Each structure stands twice: as C-alpha cells, then as structure tokens.
N, CA and C of each residue as an Amber inpcrd file, in Angstrom:
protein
   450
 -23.8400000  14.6670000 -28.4980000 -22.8140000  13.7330000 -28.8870000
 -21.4310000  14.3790000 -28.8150000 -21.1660000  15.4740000 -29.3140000
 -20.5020000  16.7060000 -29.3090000 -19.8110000  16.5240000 -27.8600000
 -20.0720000  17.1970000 -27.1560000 -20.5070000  17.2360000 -25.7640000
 -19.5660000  15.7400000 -24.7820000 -20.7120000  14.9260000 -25.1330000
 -20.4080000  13.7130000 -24.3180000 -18.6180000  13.5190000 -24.4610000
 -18.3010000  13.5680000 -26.2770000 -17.3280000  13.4970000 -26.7460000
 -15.5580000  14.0740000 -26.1110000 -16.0380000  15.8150000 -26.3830000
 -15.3690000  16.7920000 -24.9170000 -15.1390000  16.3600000 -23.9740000
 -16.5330000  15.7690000 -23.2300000 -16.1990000  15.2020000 -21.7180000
 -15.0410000  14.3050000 -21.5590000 -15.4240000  13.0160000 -22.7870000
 -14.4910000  12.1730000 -22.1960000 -13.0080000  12.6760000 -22.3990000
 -12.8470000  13.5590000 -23.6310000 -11.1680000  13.7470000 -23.7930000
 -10.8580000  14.7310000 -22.4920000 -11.5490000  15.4320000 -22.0420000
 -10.9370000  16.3400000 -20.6810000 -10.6860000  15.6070000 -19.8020000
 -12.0590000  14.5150000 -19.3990000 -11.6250000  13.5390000 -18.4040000
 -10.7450000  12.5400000 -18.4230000  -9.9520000  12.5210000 -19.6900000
  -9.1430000  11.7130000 -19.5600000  -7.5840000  12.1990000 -19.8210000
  -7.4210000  13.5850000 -20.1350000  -6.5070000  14.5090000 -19.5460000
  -6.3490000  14.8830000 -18.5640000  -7.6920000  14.8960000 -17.6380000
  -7.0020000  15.4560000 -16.0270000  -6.5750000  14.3410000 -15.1380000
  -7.3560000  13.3460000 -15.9460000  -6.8550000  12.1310000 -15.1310000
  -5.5140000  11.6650000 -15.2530000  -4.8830000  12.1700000 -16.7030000
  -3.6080000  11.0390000 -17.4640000  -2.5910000  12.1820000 -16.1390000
  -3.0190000  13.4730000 -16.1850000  -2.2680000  14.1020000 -15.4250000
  -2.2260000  13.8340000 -13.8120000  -2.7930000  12.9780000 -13.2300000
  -2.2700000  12.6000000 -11.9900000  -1.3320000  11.6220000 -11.7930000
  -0.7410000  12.3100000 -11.2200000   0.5620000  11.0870000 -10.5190000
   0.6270000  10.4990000  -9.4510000  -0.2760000   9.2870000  -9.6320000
  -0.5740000   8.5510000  -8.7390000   0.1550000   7.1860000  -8.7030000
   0.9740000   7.0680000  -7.0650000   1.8680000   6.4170000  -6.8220000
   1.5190000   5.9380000  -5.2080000   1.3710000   4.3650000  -4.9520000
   0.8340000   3.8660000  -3.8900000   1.7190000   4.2110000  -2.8650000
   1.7140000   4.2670000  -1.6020000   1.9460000   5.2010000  -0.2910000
   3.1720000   4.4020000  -0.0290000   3.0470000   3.0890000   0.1870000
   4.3330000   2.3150000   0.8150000   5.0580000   1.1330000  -0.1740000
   5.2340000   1.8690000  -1.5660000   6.1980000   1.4880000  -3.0410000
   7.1490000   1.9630000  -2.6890000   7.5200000   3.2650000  -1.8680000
   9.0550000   3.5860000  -2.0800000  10.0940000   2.9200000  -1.0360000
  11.0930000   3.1920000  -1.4770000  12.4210000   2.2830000  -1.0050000
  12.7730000   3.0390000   0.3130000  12.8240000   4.1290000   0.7450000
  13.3420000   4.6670000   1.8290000  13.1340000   4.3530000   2.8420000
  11.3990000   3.6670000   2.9460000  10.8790000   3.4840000   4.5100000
  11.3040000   1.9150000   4.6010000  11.9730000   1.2950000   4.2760000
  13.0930000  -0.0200000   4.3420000  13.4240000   0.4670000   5.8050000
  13.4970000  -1.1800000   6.3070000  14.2600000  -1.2280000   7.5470000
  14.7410000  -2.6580000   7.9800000  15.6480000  -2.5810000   8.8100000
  16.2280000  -4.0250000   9.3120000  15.7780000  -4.3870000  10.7610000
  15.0130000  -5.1780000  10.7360000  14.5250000  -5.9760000  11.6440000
  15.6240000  -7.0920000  12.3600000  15.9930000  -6.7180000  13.3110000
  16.3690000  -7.6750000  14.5050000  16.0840000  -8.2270000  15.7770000
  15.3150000  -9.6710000  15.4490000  14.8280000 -10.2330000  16.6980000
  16.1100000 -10.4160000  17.8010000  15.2500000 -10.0920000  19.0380000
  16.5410000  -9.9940000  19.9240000  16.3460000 -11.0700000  21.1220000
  14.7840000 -11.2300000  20.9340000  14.2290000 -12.3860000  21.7110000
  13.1040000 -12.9040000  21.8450000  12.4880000 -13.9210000  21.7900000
  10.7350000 -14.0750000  21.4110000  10.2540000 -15.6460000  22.5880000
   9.4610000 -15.3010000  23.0930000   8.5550000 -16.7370000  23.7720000
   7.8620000 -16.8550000  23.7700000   7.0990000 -17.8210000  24.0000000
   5.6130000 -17.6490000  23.9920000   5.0820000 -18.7460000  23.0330000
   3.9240000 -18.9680000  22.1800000   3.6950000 -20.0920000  21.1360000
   3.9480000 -19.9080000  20.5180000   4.4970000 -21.6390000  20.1260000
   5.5140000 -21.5370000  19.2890000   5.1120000 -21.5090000  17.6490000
   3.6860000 -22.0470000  17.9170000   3.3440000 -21.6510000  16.0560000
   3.0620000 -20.2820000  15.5410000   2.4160000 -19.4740000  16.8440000
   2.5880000 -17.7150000  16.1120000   3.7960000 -17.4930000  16.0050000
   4.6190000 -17.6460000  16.8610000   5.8160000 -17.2240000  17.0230000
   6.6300000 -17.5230000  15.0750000   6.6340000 -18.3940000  14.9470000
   7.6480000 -19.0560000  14.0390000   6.4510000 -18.5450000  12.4270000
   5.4640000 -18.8430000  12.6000000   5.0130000 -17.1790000  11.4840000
   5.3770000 -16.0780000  11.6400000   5.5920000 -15.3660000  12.7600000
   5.8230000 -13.9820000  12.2750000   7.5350000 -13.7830000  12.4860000
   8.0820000 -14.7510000  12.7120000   9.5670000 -14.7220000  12.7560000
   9.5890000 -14.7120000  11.0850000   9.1230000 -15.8800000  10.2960000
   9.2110000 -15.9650000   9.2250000   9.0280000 -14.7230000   8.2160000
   7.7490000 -14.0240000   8.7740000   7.2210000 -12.1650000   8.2630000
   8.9420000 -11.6410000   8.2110000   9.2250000 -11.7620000   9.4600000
  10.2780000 -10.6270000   9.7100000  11.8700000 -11.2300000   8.4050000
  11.3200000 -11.9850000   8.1580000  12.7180000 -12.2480000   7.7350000
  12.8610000 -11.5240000   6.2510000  11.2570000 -10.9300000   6.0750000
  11.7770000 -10.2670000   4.7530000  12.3620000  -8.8020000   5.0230000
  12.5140000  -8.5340000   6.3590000  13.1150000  -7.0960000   6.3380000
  14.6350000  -7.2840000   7.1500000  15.3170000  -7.6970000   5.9130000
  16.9300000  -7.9950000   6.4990000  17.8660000  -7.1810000   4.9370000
  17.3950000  -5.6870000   5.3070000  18.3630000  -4.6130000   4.4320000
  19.0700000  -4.0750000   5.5650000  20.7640000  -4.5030000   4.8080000
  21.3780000  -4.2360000   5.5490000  21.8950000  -2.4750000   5.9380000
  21.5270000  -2.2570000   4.7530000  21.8980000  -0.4450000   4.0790000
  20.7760000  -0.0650000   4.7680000  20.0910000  -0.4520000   5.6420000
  18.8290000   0.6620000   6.1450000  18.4820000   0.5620000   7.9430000
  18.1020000   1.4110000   8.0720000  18.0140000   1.7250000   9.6930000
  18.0290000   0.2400000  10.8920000  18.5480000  -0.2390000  11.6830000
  17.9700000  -1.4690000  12.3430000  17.1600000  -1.2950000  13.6430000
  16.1630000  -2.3000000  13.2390000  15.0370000  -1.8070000  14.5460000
  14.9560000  -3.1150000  15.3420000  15.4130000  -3.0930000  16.8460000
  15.7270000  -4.5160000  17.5940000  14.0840000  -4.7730000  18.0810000
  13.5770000  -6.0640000  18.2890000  12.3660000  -5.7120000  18.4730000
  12.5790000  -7.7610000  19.2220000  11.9340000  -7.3880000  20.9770000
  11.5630000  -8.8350000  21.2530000  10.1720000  -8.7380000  21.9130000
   9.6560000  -9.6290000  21.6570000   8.3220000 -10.2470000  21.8500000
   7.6720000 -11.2000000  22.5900000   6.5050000 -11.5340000  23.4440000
   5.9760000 -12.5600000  23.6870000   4.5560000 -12.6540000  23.5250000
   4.3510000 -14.1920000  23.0460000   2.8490000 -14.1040000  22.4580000
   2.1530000 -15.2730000  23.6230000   1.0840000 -14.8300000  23.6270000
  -0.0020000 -16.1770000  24.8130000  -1.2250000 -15.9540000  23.6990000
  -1.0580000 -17.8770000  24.0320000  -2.3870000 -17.9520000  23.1290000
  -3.2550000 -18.8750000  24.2270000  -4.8810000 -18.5990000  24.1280000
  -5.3630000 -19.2200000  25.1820000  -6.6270000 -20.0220000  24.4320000
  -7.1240000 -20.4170000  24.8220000  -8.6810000 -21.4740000  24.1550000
  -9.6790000 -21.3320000  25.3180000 -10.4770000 -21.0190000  25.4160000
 -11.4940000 -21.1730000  26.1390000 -12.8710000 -21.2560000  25.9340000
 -13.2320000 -22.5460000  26.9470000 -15.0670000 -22.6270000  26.7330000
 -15.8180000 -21.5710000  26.8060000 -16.5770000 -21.6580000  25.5160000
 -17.4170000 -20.2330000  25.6020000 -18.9420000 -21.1040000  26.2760000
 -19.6820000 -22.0700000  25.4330000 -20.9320000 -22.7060000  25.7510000
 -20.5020000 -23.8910000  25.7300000 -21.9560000 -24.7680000  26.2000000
 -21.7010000 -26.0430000  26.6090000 -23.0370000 -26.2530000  25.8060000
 -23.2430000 -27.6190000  25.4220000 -24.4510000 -28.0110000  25.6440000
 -24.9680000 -28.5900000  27.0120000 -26.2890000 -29.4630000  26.8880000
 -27.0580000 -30.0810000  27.7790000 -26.0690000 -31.2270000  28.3970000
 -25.4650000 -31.9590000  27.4330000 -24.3760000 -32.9050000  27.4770000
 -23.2840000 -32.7440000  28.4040000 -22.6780000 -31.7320000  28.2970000
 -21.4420000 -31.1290000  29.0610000 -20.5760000 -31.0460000  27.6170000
 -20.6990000 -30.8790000  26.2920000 -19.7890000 -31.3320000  25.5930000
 -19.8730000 -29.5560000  25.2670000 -18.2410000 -29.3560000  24.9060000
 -18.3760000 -27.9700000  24.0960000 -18.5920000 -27.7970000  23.1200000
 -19.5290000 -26.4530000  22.8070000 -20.0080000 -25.5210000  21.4720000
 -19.1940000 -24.8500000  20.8450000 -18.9720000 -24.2110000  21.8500000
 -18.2500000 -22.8480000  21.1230000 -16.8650000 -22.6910000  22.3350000
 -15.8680000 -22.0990000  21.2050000 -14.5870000 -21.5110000  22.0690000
 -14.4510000 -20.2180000  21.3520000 -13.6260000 -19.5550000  22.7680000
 -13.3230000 -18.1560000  22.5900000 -11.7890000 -18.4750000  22.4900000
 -10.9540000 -17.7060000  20.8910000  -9.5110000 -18.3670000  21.3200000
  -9.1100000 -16.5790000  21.5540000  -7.9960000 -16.6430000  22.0470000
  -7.2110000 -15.2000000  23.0360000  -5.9610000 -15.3030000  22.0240000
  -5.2460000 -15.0010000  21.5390000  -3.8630000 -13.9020000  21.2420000
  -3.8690000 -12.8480000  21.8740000  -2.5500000 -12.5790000  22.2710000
  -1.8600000 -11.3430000  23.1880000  -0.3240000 -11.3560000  22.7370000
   0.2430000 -10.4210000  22.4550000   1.4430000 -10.3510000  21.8900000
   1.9670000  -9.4150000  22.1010000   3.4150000  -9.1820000  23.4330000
   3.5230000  -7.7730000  23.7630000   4.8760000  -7.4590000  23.1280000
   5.1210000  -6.6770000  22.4810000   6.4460000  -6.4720000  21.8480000
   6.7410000  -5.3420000  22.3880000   8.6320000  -5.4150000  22.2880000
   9.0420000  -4.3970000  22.5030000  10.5760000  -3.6980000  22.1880000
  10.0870000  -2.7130000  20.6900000  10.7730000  -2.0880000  19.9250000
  12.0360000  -1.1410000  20.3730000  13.1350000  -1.4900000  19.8890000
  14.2100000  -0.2130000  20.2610000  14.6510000  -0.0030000  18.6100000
  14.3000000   1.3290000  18.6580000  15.0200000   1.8860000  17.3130000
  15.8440000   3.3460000  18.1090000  17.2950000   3.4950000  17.5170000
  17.8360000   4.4010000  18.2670000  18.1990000   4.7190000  19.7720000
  18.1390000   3.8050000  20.6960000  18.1810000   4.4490000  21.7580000
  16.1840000   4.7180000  22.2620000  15.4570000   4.4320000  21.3370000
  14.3180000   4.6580000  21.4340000  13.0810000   3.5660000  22.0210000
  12.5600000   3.3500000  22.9220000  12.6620000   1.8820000  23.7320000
  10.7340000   2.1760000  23.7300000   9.8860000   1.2090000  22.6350000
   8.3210000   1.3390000  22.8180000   8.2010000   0.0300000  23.0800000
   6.8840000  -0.0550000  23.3550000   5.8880000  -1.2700000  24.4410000
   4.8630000  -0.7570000  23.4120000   4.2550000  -2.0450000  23.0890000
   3.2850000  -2.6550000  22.1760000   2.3140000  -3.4130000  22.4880000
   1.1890000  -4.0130000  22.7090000   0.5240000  -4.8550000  22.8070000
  -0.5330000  -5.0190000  21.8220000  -0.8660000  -5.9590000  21.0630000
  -1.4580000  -6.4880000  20.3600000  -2.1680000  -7.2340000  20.6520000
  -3.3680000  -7.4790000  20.3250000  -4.5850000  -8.8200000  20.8860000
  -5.3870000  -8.9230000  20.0280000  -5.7190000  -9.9640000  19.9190000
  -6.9130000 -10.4810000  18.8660000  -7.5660000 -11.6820000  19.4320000
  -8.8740000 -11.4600000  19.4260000  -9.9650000 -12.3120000  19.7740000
 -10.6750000 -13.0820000  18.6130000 -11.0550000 -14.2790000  18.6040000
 -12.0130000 -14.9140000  17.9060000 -12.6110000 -16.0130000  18.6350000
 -14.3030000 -16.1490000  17.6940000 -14.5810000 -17.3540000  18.6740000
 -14.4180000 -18.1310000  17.2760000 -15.0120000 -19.2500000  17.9410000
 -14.9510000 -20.5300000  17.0350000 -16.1100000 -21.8090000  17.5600000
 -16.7440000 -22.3970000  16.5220000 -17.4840000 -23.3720000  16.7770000
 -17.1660000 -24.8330000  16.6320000 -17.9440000 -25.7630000  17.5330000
 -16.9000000 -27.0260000  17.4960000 -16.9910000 -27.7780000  16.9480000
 -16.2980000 -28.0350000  15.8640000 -16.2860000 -29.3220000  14.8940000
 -16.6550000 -30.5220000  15.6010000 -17.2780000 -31.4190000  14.6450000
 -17.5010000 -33.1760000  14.9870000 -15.7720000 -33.7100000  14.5670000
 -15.2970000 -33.3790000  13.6200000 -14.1640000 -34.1970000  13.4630000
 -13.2090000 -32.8930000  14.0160000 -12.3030000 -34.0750000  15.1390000
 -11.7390000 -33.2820000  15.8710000 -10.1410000 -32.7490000  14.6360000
  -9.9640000 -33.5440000  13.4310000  -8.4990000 -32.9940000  12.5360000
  -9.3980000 -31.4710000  12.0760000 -10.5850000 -31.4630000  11.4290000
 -10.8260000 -30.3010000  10.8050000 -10.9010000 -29.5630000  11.9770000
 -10.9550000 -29.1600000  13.0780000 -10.9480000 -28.4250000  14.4760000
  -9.8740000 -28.0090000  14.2070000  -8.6410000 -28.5550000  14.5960000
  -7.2590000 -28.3720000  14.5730000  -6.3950000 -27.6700000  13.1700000
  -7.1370000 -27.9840000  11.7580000  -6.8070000 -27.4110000  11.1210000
  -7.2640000 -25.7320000  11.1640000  -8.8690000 -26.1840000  11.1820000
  -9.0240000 -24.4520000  11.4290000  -8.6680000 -23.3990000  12.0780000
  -8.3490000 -23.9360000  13.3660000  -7.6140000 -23.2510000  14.6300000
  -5.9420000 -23.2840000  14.0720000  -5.2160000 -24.1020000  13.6420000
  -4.2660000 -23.4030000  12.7410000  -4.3260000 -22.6510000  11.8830000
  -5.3460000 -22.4630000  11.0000000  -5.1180000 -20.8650000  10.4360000
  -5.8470000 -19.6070000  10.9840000  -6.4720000 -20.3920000  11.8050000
  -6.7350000 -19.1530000  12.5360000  -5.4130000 -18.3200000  13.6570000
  -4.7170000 -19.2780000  13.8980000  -3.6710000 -18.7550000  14.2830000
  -2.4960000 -18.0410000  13.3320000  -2.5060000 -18.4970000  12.3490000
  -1.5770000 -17.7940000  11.1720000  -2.0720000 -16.8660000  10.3990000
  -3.7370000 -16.2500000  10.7280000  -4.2130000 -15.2960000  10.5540000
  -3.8580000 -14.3430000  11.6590000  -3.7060000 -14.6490000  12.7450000
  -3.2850000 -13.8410000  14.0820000  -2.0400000 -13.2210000  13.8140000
  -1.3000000 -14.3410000  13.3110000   0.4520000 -13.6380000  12.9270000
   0.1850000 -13.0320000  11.8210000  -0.4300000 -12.9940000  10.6820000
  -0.4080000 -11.6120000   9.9020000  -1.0440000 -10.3570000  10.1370000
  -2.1030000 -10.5260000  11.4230000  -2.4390000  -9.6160000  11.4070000
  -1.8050000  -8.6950000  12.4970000  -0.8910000  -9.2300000  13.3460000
  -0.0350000  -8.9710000  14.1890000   1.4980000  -8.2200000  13.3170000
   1.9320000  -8.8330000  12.8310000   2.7320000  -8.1790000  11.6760000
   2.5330000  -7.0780000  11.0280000   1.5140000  -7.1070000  10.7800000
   0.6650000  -6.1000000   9.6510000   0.5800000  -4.5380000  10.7600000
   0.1990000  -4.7850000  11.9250000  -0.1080000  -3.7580000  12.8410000
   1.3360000  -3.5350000  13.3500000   2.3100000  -4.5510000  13.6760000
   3.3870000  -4.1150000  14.2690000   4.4620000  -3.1230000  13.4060000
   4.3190000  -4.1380000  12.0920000   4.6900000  -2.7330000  11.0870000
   4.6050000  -1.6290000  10.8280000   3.0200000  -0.6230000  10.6840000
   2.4620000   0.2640000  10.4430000   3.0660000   0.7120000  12.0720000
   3.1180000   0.5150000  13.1930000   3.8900000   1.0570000  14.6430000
   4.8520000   1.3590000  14.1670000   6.0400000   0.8050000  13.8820000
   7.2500000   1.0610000  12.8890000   7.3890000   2.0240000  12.0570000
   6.3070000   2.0750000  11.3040000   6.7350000   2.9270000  10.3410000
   6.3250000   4.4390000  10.8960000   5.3810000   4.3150000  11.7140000
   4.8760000   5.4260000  12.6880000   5.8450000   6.2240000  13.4160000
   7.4080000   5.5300000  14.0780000   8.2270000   5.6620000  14.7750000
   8.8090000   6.5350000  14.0850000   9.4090000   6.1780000  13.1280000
  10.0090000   6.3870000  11.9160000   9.6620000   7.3870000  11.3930000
C-alpha cells in the first residue's frame, strides 16, 4: 500500500515536470498567404480560398501561392442494365508557391470511389462533401509544404 502510494506521488512529479506544449501553438510559424491566381473547380476552389483566408497576418512572412484544381467523375462498374454502380471521383491540384524569390511546384491528388445512390439529390450531396473533404485535405497538406519551406 506503502509502495503503490510512492509510486503514484513520483509519477506524478515527473510528470507535473514536463513541459509539454503542442508543436504548431506558437505564433512565429504565422504566415501571409497571397492568392495570386486559381482555376479550375469552382467548388474546391472557393473552399480552400476560404482555408486561406485565415492566414492574412500582415506582420509575418508573405507566401504568393497560385493553383489549379481538376476534378473528374468516372464510371468505375456498370451493371447488366448499362446503369452505373460505382464511380471513381479524381482531384488533382497543382500549386505553385513563391516564398522569397523561392519558386516550388506541388501536386496534390486524391482519389475516392463512390457508390450510386437511387436518389439522384443524396448523390449530389455526398459528392459535395466529398469534395470539401478534398479541400481540407488539400489545405492541410499544402500547409505542412509551407511550413516545411520555412
């Protein structure tokens, strides 16, 4: 009992003594994002324009960055019918970063399939967030490039 007792007060001294602080809390790795030009579809597009708009510090480095995204749909199966099963949808998104005088090429892609709804609105909804899953996860990777640069 003794014992057990010890344990926990040590273990909870070596623990109180770590200073543990999550990796990307601090303020320094801030940056200003400036789109300089973007085409491509227009619903990824206008999500991750929206992403970018939270990095508009003006006090911190500016990184010009233009882009184009292709989004594609394609028959994966058919049935007996001729009617489609399944689609394969395509994102491709090639960006391309200047920080400093410093000029990178990016490409991003993400694949998913998808199965085919009877009601063609729930189709269309799902395939919209499946596309606004594409723009965060496109964001999410183009960032961590960024901060890589950096």
């Amino acid at each position: 009992m003794i014992k057990l007792f010890f344990l926990k007060i040590i273990l909870i001294l070596v623990l109180s003594g770590c200073d543990y602080t999550p990796i990307y809390s601090t303020k320094d790795d801030q940056f200003n994002i400036e789109v300089l030009s973007y085409e491509g579809d227009r619903e990824i597009n206008s999500k991750i324009l929206s992403k970018f708009r939270m990095h508009k510090n003006i006090n911190s480095e500016l990184v010009q960055i233009k882009f184009n995204t292709t989004y594609q749909k394609y028959v994966i199966s058919k049935n007996l019918a001729g009617k489609a099963e399944e689609y394969q949808l395509e994102a491709k998104t090639n960006y391309t970063i200047i920080i400093n005088d410093l000029k990178k090429n990016y490409i991003i892609s993400e694949n998913f399939k998808m199965k085919n709804f009877e009601d063609d609105f729930e189709e269309r909804n799902y395939e919209q967030r499946i596309k606004e899953n594409i723009a965060d996860i496109n964001y999410q990777k183009l960032i961590l490039q960024i901060k890589k640069i950096k």
